[in-house]
PDB file of C-alpha atoms in Angstrom:
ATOM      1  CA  UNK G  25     152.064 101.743  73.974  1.00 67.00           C
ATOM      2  CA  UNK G  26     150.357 104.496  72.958  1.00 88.00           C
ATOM      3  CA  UNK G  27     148.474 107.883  73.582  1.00 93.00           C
ATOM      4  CA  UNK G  28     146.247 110.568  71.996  1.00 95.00           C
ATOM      5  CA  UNK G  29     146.046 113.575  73.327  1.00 96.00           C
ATOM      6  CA  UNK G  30     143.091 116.316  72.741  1.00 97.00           C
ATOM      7  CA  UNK G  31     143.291 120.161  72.978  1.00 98.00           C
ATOM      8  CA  UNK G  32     141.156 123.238  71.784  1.00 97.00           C
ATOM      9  CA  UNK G  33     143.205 125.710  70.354  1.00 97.00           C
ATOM     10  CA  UNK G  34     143.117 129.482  70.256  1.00 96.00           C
ATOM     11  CA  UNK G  35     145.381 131.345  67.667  1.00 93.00           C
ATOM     12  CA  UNK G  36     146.234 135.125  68.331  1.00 92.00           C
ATOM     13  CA  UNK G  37     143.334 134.655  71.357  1.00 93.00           C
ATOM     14  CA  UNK G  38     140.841 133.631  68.953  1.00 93.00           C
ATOM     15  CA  UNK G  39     138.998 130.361  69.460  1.00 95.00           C
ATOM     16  CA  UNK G  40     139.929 128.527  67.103  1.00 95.00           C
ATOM     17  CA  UNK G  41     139.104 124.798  66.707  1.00 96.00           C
ATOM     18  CA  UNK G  42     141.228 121.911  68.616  1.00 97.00           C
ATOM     19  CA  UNK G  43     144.441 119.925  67.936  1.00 97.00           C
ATOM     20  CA  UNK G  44     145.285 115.634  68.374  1.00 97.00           C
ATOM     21  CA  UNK G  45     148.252 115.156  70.033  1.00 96.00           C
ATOM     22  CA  UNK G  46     149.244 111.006  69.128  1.00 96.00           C
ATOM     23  CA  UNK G  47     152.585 109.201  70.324  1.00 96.00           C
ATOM     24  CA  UNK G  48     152.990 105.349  69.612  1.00 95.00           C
ATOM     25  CA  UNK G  49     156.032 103.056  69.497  1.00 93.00           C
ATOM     26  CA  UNK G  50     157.208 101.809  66.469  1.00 90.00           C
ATOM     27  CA  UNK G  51     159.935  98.787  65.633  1.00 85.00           C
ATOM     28  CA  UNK G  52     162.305  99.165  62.866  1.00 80.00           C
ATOM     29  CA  UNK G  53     164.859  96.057  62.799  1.00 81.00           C
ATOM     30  CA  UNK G  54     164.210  94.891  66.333  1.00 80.00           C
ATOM     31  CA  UNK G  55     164.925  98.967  67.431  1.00 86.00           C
ATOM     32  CA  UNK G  56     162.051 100.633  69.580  1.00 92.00           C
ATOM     33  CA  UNK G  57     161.307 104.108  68.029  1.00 96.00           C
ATOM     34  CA  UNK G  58     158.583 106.208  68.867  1.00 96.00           C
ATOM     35  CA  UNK G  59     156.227 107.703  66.371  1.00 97.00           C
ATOM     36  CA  UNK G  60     154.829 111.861  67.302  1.00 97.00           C
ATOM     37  CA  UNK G  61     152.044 113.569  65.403  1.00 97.00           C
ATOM     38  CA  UNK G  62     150.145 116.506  65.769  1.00 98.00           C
ATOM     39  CA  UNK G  63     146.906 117.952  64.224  1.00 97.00           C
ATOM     40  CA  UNK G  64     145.029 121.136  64.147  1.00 96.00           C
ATOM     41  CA  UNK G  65     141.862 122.269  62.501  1.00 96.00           C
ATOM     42  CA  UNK G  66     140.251 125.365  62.349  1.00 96.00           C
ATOM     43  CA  UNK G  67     136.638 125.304  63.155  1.00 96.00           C
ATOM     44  CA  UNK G  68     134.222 125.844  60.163  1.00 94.00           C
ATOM     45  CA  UNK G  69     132.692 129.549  61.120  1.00 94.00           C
ATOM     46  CA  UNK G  70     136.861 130.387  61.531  1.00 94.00           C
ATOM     47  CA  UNK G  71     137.415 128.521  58.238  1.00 94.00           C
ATOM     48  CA  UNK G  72     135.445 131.498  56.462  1.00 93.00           C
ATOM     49  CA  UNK G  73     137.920 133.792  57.551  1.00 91.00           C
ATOM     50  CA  UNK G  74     141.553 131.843  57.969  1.00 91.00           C
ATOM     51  CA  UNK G  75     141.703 128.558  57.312  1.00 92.00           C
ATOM     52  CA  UNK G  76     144.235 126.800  59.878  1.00 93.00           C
ATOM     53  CA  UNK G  77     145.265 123.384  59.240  1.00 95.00           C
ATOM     54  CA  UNK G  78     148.644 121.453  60.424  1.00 94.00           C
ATOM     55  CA  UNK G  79     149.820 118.313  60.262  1.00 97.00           C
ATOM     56  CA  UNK G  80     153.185 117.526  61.907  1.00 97.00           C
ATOM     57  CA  UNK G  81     155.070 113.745  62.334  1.00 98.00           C
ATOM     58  CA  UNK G  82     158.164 112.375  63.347  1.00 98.00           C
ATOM     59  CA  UNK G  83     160.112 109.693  64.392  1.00 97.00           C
ATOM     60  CA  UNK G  84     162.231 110.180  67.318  1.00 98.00           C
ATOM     61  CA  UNK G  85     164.006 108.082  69.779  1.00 97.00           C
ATOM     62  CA  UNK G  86     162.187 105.659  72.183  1.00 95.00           C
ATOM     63  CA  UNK G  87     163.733 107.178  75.346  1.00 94.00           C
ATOM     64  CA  UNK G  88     164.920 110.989  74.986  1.00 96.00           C
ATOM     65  CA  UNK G  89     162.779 112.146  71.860  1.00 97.00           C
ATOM     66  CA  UNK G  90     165.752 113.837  69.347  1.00 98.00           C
ATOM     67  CA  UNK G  91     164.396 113.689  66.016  1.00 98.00           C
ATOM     68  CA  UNK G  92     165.278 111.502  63.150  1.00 97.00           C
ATOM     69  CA  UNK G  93     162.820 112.146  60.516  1.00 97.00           C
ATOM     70  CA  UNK G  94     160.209 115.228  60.221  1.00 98.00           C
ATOM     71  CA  UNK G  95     157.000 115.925  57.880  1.00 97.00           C
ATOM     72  CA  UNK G  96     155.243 119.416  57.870  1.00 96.00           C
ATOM     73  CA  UNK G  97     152.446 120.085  55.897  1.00 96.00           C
ATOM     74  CA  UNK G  98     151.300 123.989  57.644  1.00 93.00           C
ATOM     75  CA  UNK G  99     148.502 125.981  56.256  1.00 91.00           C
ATOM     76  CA  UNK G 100     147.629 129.129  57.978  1.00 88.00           C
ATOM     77  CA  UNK G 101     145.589 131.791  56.078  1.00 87.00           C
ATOM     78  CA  UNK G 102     147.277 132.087  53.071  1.00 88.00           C
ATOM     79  CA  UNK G 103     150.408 130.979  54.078  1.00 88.00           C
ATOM     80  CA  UNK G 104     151.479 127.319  53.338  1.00 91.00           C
ATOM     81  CA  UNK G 105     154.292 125.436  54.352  1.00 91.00           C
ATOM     82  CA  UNK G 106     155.077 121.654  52.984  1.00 95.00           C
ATOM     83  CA  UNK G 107     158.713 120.364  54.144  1.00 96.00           C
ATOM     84  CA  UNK G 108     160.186 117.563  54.977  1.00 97.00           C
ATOM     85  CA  UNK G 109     164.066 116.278  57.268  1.00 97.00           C
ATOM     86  CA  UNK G 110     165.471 113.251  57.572  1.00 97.00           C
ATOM     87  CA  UNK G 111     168.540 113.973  60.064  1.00 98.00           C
ATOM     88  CA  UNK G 112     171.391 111.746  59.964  1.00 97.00           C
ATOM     89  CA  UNK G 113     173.977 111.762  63.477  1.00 97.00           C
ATOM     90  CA  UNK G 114     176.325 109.188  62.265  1.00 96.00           C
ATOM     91  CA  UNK G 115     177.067 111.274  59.306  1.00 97.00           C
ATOM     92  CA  UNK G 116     176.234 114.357  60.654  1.00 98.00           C
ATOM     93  CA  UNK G 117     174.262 115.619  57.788  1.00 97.00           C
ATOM     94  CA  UNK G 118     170.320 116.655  57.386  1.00 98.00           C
ATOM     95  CA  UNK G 119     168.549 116.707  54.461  1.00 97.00           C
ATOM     96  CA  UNK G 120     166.043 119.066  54.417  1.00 97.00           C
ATOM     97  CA  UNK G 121     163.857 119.282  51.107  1.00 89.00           C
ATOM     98  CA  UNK G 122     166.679 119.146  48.481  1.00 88.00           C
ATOM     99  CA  UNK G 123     169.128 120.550  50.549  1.00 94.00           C
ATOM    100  CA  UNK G 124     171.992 118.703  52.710  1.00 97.00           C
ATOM    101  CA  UNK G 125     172.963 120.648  56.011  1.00 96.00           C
ATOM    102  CA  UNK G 126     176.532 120.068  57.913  1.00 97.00           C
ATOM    103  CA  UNK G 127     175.942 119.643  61.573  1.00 97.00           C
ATOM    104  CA  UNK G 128     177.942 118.543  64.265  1.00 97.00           C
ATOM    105  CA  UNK G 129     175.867 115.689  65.443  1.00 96.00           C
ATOM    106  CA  UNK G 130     174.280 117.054  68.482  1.00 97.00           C
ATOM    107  CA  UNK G 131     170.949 115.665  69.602  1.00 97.00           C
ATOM    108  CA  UNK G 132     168.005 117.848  67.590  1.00 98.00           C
ATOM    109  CA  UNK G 133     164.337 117.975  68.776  1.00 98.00           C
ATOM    110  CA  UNK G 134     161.482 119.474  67.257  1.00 97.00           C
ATOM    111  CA  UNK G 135     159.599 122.067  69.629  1.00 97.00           C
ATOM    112  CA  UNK G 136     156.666 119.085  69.779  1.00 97.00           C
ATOM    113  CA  UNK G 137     159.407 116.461  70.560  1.00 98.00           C
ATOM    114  CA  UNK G 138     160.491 118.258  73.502  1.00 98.00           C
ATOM    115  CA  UNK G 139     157.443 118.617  75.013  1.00 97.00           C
ATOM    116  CA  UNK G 140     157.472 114.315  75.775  1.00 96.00           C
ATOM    117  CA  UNK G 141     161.186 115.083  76.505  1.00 97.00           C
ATOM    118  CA  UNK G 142     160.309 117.413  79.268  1.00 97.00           C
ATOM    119  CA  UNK G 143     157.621 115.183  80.627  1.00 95.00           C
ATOM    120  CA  UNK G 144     159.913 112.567  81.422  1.00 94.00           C
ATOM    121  CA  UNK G 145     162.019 114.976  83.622  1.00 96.00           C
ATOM    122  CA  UNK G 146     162.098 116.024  87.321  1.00 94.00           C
ATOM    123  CA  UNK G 147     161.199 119.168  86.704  1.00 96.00           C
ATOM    124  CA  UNK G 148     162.685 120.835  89.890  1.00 96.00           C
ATOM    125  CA  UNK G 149     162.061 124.741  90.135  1.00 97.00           C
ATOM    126  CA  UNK G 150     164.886 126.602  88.104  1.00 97.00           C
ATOM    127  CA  UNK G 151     166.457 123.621  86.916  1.00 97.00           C
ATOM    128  CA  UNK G 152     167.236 124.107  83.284  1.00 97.00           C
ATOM    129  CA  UNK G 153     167.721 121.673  80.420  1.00 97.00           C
ATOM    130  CA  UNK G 154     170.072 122.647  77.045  1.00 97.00           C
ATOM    131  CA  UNK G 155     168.933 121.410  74.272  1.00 97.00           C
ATOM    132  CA  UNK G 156     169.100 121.963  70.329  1.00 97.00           C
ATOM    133  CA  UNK G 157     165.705 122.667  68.473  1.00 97.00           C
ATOM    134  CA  UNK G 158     165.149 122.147  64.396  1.00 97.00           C
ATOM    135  CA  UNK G 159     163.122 124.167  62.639  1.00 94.00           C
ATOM    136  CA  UNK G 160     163.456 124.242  58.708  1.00 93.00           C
ATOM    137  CA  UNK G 161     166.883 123.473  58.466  1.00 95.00           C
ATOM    138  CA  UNK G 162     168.063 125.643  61.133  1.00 96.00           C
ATOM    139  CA  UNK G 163     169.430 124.395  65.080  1.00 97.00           C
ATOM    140  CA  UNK G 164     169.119 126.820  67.592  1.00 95.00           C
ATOM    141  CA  UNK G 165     170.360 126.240  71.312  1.00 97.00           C
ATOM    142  CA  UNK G 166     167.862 127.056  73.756  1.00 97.00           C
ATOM    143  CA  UNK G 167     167.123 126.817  77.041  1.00 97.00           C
ATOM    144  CA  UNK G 168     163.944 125.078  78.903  1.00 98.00           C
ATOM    145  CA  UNK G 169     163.557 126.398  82.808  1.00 98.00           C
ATOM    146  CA  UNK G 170     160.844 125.295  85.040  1.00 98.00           C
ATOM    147  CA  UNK G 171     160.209 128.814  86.113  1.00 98.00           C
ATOM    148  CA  UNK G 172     157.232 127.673  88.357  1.00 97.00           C
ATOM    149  CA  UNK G 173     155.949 125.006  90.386  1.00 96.00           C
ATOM    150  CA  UNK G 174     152.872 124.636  92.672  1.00 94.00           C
ATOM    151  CA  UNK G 175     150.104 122.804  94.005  1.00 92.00           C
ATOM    152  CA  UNK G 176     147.167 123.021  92.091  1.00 87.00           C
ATOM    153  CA  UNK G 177     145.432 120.959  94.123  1.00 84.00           C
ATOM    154  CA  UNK G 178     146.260 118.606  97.268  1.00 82.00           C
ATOM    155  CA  UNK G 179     147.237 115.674  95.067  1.00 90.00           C
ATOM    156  CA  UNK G 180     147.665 117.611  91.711  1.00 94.00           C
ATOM    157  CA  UNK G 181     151.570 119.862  91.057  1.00 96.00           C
ATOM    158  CA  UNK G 182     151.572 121.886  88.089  1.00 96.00           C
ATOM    159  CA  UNK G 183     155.204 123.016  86.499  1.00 97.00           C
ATOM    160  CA  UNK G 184     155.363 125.729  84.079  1.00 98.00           C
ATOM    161  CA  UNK G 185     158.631 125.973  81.787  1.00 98.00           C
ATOM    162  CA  UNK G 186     159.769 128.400  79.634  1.00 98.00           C
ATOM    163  CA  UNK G 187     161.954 127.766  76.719  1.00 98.00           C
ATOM    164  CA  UNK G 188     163.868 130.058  74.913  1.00 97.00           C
ATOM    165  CA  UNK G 189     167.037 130.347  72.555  1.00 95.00           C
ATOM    166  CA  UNK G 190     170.354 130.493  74.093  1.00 93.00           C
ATOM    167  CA  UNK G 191     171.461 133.078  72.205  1.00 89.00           C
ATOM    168  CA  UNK G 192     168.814 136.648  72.142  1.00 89.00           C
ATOM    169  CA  UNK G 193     166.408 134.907  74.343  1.00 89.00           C
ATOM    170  CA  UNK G 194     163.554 134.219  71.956  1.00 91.00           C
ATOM    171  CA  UNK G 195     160.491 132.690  73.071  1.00 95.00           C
ATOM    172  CA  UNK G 196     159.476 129.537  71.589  1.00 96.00           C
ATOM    173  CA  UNK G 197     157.325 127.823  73.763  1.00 97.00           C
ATOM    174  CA  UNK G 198     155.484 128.088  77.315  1.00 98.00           C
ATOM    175  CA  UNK G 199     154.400 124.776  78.989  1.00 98.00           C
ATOM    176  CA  UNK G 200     152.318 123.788  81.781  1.00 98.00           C
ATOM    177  CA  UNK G 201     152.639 120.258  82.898  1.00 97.00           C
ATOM    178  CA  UNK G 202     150.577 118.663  85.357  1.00 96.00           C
ATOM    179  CA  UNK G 203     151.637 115.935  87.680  1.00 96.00           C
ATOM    180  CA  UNK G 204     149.126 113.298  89.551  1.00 93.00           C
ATOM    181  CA  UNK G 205     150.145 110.208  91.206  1.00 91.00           C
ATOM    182  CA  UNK G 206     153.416 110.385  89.106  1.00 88.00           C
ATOM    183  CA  UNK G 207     151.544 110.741  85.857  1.00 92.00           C
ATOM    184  CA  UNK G 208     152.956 113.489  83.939  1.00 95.00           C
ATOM    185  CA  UNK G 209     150.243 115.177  81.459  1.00 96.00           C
ATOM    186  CA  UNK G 210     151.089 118.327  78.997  1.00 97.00           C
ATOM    187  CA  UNK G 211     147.943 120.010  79.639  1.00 97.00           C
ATOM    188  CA  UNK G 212     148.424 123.091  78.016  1.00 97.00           C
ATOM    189  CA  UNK G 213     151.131 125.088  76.145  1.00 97.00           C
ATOM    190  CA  UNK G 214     151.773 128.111  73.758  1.00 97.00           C
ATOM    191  CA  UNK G 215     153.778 128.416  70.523  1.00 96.00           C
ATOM    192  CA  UNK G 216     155.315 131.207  69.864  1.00 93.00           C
ATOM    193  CA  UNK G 217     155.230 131.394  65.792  1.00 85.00           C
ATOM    194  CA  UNK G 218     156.449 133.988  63.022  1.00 81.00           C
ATOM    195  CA  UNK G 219     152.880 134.657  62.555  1.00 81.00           C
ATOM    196  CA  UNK G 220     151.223 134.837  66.078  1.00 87.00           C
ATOM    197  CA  UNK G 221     150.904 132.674  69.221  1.00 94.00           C
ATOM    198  CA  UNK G 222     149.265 129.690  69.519  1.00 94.00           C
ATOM    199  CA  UNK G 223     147.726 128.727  72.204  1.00 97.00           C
ATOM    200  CA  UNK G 224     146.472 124.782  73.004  1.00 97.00           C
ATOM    201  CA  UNK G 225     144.894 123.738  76.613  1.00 97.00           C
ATOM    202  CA  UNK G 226     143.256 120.524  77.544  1.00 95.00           C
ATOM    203  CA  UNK G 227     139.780 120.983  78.364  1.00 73.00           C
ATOM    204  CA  UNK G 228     138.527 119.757  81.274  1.00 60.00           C
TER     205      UNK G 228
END
């Protein structure tokens, strides 16, 4: 019922300190939710020169991860970033800090969400999956593609996917998942932010 997830992290190809990837299942009025959160932390010698902290959660759905609610407390250098959406499909509205946002009610994921979305696909080379991703009050179609898939090992398939918006083919994230005896594990991925690339790998 639930899983943590750990990863060392480099940011702009600097080692940087690791990240906690946690997923759990919550119950709100006898309706299975699940619970995402993700942390990173910057080790202390890279803490002299740019302090990098995150802390993301949200509550999505049980079975294909759109978001409901989403917390974002970012600090990176000098840069912070506190925020906080509660999106609303019956109504079709999202409030995002003091603002309400019009949408039309289309499934929204957080680029984190859609990494346990994408797990829980085939993932057959070139097929492609169109989804919606939130960011700050903003939806932007993209598109994920498994752009690769091999054998890493005789018992062990890895799948890389790309995803990028629909529309002028931004990158937002590169994912490698790896597949053993139909056990699908995330084990590494870049983020592609407004102020570098992040990069997070499971260390074997």
């Amino acid at each position: 019922c639930s899983e943590s997830l750990e990863y060392k992290v480099k940011y702009n190809n600097i080692k940087a300190g690791s990240a906690l990837f946690n997923e759990k299942i919550l119950s709100r009025d006898s309706i299975n939710y699940r619970q995402i959160s993700f942390s990173v932390k910057s080790s202390k010698i890279v803490d002299i020169f740019y302090k990098l902290r995150t802390e993301v959660s949200m509550i999505v759905d049980s079975n294909e991860y759109y978001i409901y609610d989403l917390s974002k407390n970012l600090k990176e250098g000098k840069n912070i970033e506190n925020s906080y959406s509660i999106i609303d499909y019956d109504n079709k509205i999202i409030s995002y800090d003091n603002k309400k946002i019009i949408f039309n009610g289309e499934k929204v994921y957080s680029i984190l969400s859609l990494i346990y979305f994408l797990r829980n696909q085939s993932l057959d080379l070139n097929e492609e999956y169109f989804i919606n991703i939130y960011n700050n009050g903003v939806i932007k179609p993209a598109i994920a593609k498994v752009i690769e898939k091999y054998n890493h090992t005789q018992n062990i398939i890895h799948s890389i996917i790309s995803v990028k918006s629909k529309n002028n083919n931004q990158n937002h994230m590169t994912l490698v998942i790896s597949e053993f005896d139909n056990i699908k594990i995330p084990i590494q991925f870049e983020l592609y932010t407004k102020n570098g690339i992040m990069e997070l790998f499971i260390d074997d």
